[in-house]
Short mmCIF file of C-alpha atoms in Angstrom, two decimals:
data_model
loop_
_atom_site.label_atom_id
_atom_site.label_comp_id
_atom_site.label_asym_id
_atom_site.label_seq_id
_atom_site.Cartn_x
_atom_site.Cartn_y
_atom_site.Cartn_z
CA UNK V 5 12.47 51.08 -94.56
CA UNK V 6 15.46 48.67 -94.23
CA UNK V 7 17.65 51.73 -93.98
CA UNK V 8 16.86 51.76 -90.05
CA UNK V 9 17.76 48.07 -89.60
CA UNK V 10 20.89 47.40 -87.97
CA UNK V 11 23.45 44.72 -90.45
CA UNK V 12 22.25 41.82 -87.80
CA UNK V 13 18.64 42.29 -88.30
CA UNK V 14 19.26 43.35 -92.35
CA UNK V 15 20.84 39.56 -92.35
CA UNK V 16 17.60 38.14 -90.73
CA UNK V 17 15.75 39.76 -93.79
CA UNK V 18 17.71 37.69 -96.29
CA UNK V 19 17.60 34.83 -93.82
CA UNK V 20 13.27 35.25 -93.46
CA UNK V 21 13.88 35.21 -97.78
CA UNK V 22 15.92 32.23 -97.58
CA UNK V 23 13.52 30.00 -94.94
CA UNK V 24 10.30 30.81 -97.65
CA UNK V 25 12.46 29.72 -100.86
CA UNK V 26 13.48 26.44 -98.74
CA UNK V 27 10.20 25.95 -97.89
CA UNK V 28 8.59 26.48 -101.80
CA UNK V 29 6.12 29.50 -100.71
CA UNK V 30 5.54 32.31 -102.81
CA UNK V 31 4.96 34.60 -99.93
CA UNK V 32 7.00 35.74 -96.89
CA UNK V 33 5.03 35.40 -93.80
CA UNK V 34 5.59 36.15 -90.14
CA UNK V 35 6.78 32.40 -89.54
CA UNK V 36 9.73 32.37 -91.73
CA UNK V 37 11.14 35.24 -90.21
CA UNK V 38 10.31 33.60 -86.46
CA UNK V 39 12.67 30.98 -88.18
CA UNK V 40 14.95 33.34 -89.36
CA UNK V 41 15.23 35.02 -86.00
CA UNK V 42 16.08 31.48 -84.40
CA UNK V 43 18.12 31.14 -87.04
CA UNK V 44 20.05 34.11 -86.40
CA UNK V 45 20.76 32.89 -82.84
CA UNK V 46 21.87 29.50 -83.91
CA UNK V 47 24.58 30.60 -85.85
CA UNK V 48 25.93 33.39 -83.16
CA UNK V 49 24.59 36.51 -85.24
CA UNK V 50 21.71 37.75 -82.84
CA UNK V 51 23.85 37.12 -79.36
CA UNK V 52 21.49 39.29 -77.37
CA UNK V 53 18.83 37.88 -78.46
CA UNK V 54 20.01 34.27 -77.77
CA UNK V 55 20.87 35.21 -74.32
CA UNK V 56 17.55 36.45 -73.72
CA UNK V 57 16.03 33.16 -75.16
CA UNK V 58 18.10 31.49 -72.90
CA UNK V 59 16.95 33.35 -69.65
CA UNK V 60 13.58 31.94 -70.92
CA UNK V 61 15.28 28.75 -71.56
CA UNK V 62 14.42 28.28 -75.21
CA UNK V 63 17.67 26.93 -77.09
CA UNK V 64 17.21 28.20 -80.70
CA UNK V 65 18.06 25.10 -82.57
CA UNK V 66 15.14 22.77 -80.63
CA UNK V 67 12.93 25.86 -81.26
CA UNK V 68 13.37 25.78 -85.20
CA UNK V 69 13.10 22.00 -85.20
CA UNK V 70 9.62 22.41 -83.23
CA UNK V 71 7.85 24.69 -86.00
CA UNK V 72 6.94 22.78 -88.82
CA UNK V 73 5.54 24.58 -92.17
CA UNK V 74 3.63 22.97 -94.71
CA UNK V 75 5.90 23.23 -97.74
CA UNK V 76 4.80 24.53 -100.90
CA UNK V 77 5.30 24.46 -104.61
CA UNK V 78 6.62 27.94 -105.61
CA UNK V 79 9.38 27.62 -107.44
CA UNK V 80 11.79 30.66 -107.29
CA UNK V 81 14.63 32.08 -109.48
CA UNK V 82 18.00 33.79 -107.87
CA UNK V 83 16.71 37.13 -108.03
CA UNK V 84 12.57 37.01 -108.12
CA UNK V 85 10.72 38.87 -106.01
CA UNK V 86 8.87 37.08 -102.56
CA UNK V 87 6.22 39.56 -101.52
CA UNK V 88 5.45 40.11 -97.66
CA UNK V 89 2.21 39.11 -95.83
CA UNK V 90 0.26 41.80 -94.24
CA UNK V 91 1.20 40.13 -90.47
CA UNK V 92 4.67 40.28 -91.75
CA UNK V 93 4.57 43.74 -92.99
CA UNK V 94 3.35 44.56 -89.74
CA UNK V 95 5.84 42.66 -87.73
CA UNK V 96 8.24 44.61 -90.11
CA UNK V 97 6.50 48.29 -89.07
CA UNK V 98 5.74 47.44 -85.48
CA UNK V 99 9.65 46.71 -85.06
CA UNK V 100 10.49 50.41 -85.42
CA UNK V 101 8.13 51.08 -82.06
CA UNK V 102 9.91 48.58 -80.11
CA UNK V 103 13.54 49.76 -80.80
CA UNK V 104 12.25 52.70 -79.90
CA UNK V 105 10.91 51.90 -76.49
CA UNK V 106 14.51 49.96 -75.52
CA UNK V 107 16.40 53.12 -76.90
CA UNK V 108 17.90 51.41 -79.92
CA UNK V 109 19.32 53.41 -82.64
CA UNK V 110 18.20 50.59 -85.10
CA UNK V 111 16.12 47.92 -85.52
CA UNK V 112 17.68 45.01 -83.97
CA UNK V 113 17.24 41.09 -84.05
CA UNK V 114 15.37 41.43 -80.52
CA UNK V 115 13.11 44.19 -81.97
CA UNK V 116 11.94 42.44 -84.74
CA UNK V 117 11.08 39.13 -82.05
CA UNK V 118 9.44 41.31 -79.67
CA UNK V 119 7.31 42.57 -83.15
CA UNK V 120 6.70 39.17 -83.82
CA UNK V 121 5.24 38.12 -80.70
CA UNK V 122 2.97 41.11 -80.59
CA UNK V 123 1.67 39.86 -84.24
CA UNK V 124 1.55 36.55 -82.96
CA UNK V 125 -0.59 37.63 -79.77
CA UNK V 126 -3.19 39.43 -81.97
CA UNK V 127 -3.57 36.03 -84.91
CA UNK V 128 -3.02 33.10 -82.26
CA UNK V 129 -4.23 30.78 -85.01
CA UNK V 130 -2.21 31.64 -87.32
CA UNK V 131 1.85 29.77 -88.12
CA UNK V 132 3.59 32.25 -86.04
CA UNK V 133 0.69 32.50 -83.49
CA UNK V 134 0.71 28.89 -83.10
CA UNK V 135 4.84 28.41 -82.84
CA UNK V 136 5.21 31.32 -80.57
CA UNK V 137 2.64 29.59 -78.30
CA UNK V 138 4.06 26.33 -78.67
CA UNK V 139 7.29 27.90 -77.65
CA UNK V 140 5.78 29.17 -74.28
CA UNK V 141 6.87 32.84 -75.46
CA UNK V 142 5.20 36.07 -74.82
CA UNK V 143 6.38 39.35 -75.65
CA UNK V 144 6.38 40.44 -71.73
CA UNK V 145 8.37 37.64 -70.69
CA UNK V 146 10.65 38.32 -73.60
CA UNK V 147 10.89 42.21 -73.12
CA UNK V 148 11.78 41.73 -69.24
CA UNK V 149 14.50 38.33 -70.18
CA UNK V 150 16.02 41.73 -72.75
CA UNK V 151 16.23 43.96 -69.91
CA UNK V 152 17.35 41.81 -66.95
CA UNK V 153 20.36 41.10 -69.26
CA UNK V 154 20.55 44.97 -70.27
CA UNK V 155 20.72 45.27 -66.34
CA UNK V 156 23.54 42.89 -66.35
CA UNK V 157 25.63 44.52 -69.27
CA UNK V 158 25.20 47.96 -67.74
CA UNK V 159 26.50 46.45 -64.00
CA UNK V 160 29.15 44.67 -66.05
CA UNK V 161 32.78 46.44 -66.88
CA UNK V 162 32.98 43.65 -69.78
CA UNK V 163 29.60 42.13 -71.19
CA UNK V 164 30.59 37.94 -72.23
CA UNK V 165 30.00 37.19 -75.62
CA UNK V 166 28.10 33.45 -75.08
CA UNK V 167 28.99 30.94 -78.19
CA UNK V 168 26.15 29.10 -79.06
CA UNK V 169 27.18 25.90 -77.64
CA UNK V 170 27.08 27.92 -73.84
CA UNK V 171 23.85 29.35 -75.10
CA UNK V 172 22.34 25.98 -75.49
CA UNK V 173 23.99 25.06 -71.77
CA UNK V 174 22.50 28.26 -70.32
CA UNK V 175 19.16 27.37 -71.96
CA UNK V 176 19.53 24.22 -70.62
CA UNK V 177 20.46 24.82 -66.85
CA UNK V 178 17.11 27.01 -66.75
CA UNK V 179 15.08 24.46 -67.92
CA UNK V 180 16.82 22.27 -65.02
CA UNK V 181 15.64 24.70 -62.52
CA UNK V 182 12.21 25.22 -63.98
CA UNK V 183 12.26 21.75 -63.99
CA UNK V 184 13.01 21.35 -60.29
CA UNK V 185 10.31 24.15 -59.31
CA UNK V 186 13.13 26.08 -58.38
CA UNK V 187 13.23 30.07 -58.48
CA UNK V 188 16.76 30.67 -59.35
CA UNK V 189 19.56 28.88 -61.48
CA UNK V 190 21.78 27.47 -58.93
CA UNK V 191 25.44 25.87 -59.34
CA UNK V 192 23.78 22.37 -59.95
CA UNK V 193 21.49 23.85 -63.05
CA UNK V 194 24.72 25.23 -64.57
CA UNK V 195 26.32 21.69 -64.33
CA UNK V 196 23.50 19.70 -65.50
CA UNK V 197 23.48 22.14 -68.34
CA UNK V 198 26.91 21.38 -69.42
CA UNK V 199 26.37 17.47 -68.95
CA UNK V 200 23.33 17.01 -70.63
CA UNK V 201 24.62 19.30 -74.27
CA UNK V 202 26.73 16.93 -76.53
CA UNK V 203 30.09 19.02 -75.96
CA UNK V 204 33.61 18.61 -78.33
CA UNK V 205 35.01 19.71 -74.59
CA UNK V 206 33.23 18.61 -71.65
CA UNK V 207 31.94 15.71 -72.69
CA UNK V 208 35.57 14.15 -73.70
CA UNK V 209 37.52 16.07 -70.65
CA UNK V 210 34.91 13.31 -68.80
CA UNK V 211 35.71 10.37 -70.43
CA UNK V 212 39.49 10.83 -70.50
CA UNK V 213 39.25 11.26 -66.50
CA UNK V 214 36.61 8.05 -66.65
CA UNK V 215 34.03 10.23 -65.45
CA UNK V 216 30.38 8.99 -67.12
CA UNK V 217 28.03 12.11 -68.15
CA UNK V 218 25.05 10.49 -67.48
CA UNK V 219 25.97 8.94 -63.88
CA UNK V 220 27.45 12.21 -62.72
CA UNK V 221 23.88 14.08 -63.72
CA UNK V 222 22.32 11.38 -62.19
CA UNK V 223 24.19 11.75 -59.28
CA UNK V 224 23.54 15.55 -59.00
CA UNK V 225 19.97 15.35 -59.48
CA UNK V 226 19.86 12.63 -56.45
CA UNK V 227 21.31 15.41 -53.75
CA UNK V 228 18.84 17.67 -52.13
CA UNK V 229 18.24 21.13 -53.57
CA UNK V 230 20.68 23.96 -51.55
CA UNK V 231 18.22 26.18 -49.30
CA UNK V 232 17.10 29.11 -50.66
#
Protein backbone atom coordinates (compact mmCIF):
# COMPACT_ATOMS: atom_id res chain seq x y z
CA UNK A 1 0.00 0.00 0.00
CA UNK A 2 2.81 2.45 0.99
CA UNK A 3 4.08 2.11 -2.54
CA UNK A 4 1.51 5.01 -3.57
CA UNK A 5 2.66 7.34 -0.78
CA UNK A 6 4.68 10.14 -1.79
CA UNK A 7 8.51 10.25 0.50
CA UNK A 8 6.67 13.26 2.60
CA UNK A 9 3.72 11.31 3.60
CA UNK A 10 6.03 7.76 3.76
CA UNK A 11 8.01 10.03 6.55
CA UNK A 12 4.66 10.78 8.39
CA UNK A 13 4.27 6.88 8.59
CA UNK A 14 7.50 6.48 10.55
CA UNK A 15 6.68 9.73 12.31
CA UNK A 16 2.70 8.24 13.32
CA UNK A 17 5.32 4.95 14.54
CA UNK A 18 7.45 7.20 16.40
CA UNK A 19 4.47 9.45 18.34
CA UNK A 20 2.86 5.69 19.61
CA UNK A 21 6.45 4.36 20.87
CA UNK A 22 6.84 7.93 22.72
CA UNK A 23 3.67 7.61 24.00
CA UNK A 24 4.08 3.59 25.36
CA UNK A 25 0.95 2.22 23.19
CA UNK A 26 1.00 -0.96 21.61
CA UNK A 27 -1.26 0.16 18.85
CA UNK A 28 -1.13 2.89 16.15
CA UNK A 29 -4.26 4.83 16.13
CA UNK A 30 -5.66 7.69 14.10
CA UNK A 31 -4.32 10.29 16.80
CA UNK A 32 -0.72 9.61 16.52
CA UNK A 33 -0.70 10.10 13.01
CA UNK A 34 -2.94 13.57 13.53
CA UNK A 35 0.34 14.22 15.57
CA UNK A 36 2.50 13.05 13.10
CA UNK A 37 0.85 15.14 10.43
CA UNK A 38 1.38 18.33 12.74
CA UNK A 39 4.46 17.09 13.19
CA UNK A 40 5.34 17.01 9.70
CA UNK A 41 4.44 20.72 9.38
CA UNK A 42 6.46 21.77 12.33
CA UNK A 43 9.55 20.70 11.06
CA UNK A 44 8.97 22.15 7.26
CA UNK A 45 8.31 18.58 5.64
CA UNK A 46 4.48 18.91 4.77
CA UNK A 47 4.76 22.82 3.46
CA UNK A 48 1.42 22.60 1.72
CA UNK A 49 -0.13 21.35 4.23
CA UNK A 50 1.14 23.97 6.78
CA UNK A 51 0.08 26.68 4.54
CA UNK A 52 -3.28 25.38 4.40
CA UNK A 53 -3.37 25.10 8.29
CA UNK A 54 -2.40 28.46 8.32
CA UNK A 55 -5.25 29.86 6.02
CA UNK A 56 -7.32 28.20 8.84
CA UNK A 57 -5.04 29.72 11.27
CA UNK A 58 -3.95 26.63 13.16
CA UNK A 59 -0.02 26.91 13.84
CA UNK A 60 1.10 23.23 14.04
CA UNK A 61 3.24 23.40 17.09
CA UNK A 62 0.16 24.93 19.52
CA UNK A 63 -1.94 22.23 17.76
CA UNK A 64 0.35 19.21 18.96
CA UNK A 65 0.73 20.79 22.38
CA UNK A 66 -3.29 20.92 22.58
CA UNK A 67 -3.86 17.00 22.08
CA UNK A 68 -2.97 15.21 24.99
CA UNK A 69 -2.87 11.16 24.96
CA UNK A 70 -3.04 9.10 27.86
CA UNK A 71 0.34 7.36 27.83
CA UNK A 72 0.70 3.79 28.09
CA UNK A 73 2.93 0.98 29.18
CA UNK A 74 3.98 -0.89 25.99
CA UNK A 75 7.29 -1.21 25.91
CA UNK A 76 8.80 -1.55 22.35
CA UNK A 77 12.08 -2.91 20.83
CA UNK A 78 13.93 -1.11 17.64
CA UNK A 79 12.36 -3.21 15.19
CA UNK A 80 8.86 -4.76 16.75
CA UNK A 81 5.95 -4.56 15.06
CA UNK A 82 2.98 -1.64 16.16
CA UNK A 83 -0.20 -2.87 14.55
CA UNK A 84 -2.80 -0.26 13.09
CA UNK A 85 -6.32 0.48 14.50
CA UNK A 86 -9.19 -0.14 12.28
CA UNK A 87 -9.93 4.02 12.21
CA UNK A 88 -6.34 4.20 11.30
CA UNK A 89 -6.39 1.62 8.68
CA UNK A 90 -9.14 3.44 7.33
CA UNK A 91 -7.64 6.85 7.50
CA UNK A 92 -4.75 4.93 5.72
CA UNK A 93 -7.34 3.50 2.74
CA UNK A 94 -9.58 6.52 2.58
CA UNK A 95 -6.29 8.64 1.75
CA UNK A 96 -5.99 7.02 -1.69
CA UNK A 97 -9.75 8.59 -2.55
CA UNK A 98 -8.75 11.94 -1.59
CA UNK A 99 -5.47 12.20 -3.66
CA UNK A 100 -7.49 11.15 -6.10
CA UNK A 101 -10.15 13.79 -6.03
CA UNK A 102 -7.21 16.78 -5.88
CA UNK A 103 -5.42 14.95 -8.87
CA UNK A 104 -2.41 13.81 -6.90
CA UNK A 105 -0.20 11.23 -8.27
CA UNK A 106 0.47 10.06 -4.60
CA UNK A 107 -0.69 10.13 -1.40
CA UNK A 108 0.38 13.27 0.12
CA UNK A 109 0.67 14.78 3.76
CA UNK A 110 -2.69 16.82 2.96
CA UNK A 111 -4.39 13.57 1.78
CA UNK A 112 -3.79 11.65 4.62
CA UNK A 113 -5.29 15.00 6.96
CA UNK A 114 -8.19 15.36 4.83
CA UNK A 115 -8.57 11.17 5.58
CA UNK A 116 -8.22 11.91 9.01
CA UNK A 117 -10.81 14.38 9.43
CA UNK A 118 -13.30 12.30 7.54
CA UNK A 119 -12.47 9.39 10.27
CA UNK A 120 -12.65 11.87 12.81
CA UNK A 121 -16.20 13.19 11.56
CA UNK A 122 -17.68 9.64 11.59
CA UNK A 123 -16.05 8.61 15.67
CA UNK A 124 -16.38 12.27 17.20
CA UNK A 125 -15.72 10.62 20.55
CA UNK A 126 -13.01 9.10 19.85
CA UNK A 127 -8.82 10.78 20.35
CA UNK A 128 -8.72 12.02 16.89
CA UNK A 129 -12.49 12.92 16.85
CA UNK A 130 -12.08 14.84 19.90
CA UNK A 131 -8.56 16.80 18.81
CA UNK A 132 -9.80 17.50 15.39
CA UNK A 133 -12.84 19.16 17.07
CA UNK A 134 -10.90 20.84 19.57
CA UNK A 135 -8.86 22.17 16.74
CA UNK A 136 -11.99 23.79 15.05
CA UNK A 137 -11.07 21.60 11.82
CA UNK A 138 -13.34 20.07 9.34
CA UNK A 139 -12.45 18.37 6.32
CA UNK A 140 -14.51 21.09 4.09
CA UNK A 141 -12.84 23.91 5.53
CA UNK A 142 -9.58 22.09 5.09
CA UNK A 143 -10.23 20.84 1.43
CA UNK A 144 -11.25 24.55 0.28
CA UNK A 145 -7.92 26.30 2.65
CA UNK A 146 -5.91 23.26 -0.04
CA UNK A 147 -7.45 24.66 -3.00
CA UNK A 148 -7.56 28.45 -2.45
CA UNK A 149 -3.75 27.99 -2.11
CA UNK A 150 -3.72 25.52 -5.27
CA UNK A 151 -5.50 28.66 -6.86
CA UNK A 152 -2.68 30.75 -5.72
CA UNK A 153 0.26 28.43 -6.94
CA UNK A 154 -1.41 27.98 -10.32
CA UNK A 155 -1.83 32.18 -10.64
CA UNK A 156 1.72 32.29 -9.32
CA UNK A 157 4.96 32.17 -11.87
CA UNK A 158 6.98 31.12 -8.54
CA UNK A 159 4.99 29.39 -5.58
CA UNK A 160 7.01 30.78 -1.89
CA UNK A 161 8.25 28.12 0.07
CA UNK A 162 6.96 29.52 3.84
CA UNK A 163 9.62 28.43 6.76
CA UNK A 164 7.88 27.48 9.64
CA UNK A 165 8.61 30.45 11.64
CA UNK A 166 6.37 32.61 8.67
CA UNK A 167 3.96 29.75 8.93
CA UNK A 168 3.39 30.37 12.55
CA UNK A 169 3.17 34.43 11.59
CA UNK A 170 0.68 33.63 8.81
CA UNK A 171 -1.28 31.45 11.28
CA UNK A 172 -1.09 34.08 13.49
CA UNK A 173 -2.20 37.23 11.42
CA UNK A 174 -5.49 35.09 10.61
CA UNK A 175 -6.26 34.52 13.94
CA UNK A 176 -5.80 38.51 14.33
CA UNK A 177 -8.41 39.02 11.78
CA UNK A 178 -10.75 36.33 12.98
CA UNK A 179 -10.14 37.88 16.03
CA UNK A 180 -11.21 41.35 14.92
CA UNK A 181 -14.46 39.91 13.07
CA UNK A 182 -12.79 40.85 10.10
CA UNK A 183 -13.29 39.04 6.57
CA UNK A 184 -9.92 39.37 5.12
CA UNK A 185 -6.21 39.47 6.41
CA UNK A 186 -5.29 43.00 6.07
CA UNK A 187 -1.68 44.73 6.35
CA UNK A 188 -2.25 45.18 10.21
CA UNK A 189 -2.98 41.14 10.70
CA UNK A 190 0.32 40.49 8.86
CA UNK A 191 2.14 42.85 11.34
CA UNK A 192 0.60 41.74 14.45
CA UNK A 193 1.55 38.33 13.22
CA UNK A 194 5.15 39.06 13.06
CA UNK A 195 5.09 40.98 16.54
CA UNK A 196 3.35 38.69 18.53
CA UNK A 197 5.84 35.18 17.25
CA UNK A 198 9.13 35.17 19.35
CA UNK A 199 11.42 35.96 16.16
CA UNK A 200 15.66 35.51 16.07
CA UNK A 201 14.89 38.59 13.42
CA UNK A 202 12.12 40.81 14.05
CA UNK A 203 11.97 40.78 17.39
CA UNK A 204 15.84 42.00 17.83
CA UNK A 205 15.74 44.35 14.49
CA UNK A 206 13.05 46.12 17.21
CA UNK A 207 15.00 46.40 20.05
CA UNK A 208 18.22 47.54 18.37
CA UNK A 209 16.02 50.51 16.78
CA UNK A 210 14.33 50.84 20.57
CA UNK A 211 11.17 49.90 19.15
CA UNK A 212 9.04 47.73 22.04
CA UNK A 213 6.99 44.63 20.43
CA UNK A 214 4.37 44.79 22.67
CA UNK A 215 3.68 48.76 22.56
CA UNK A 216 3.87 48.79 18.79
CA UNK A 217 0.98 45.83 18.69
CA UNK A 218 -0.67 47.70 21.11
CA UNK A 219 -0.51 50.59 19.21
CA UNK A 220 -1.82 48.90 15.99
CA UNK A 221 -4.63 47.27 17.55
CA UNK A 222 -5.75 50.91 19.01
CA UNK A 223 -6.24 52.41 15.18
CA UNK A 224 -9.51 51.81 13.52
CA UNK A 225 -9.89 48.88 11.13
CA UNK A 226 -9.22 50.17 7.15
CA UNK A 227 -12.77 50.10 5.32
CA UNK A 228 -13.56 47.27 3.56
Amino acid sequence: MFEKFSDQARRIIVLTQEEARERGHGYIGAEHMLLAVLRACEIGSAATTARALAELAIDPASARASIALTPGTAEHGVSSHIPFTKQARKALENSLREARSLGHEHIEPSDLLLSLTGVATDDPESPVGTAVTALGLTQEKFRRALRAGATYRTGATVAPHFTPQALKALARANAEAREADRGRVDTRHLLLGLLTEEDEFVHPALQALGVDAEQLAAEVRSRPPREQ
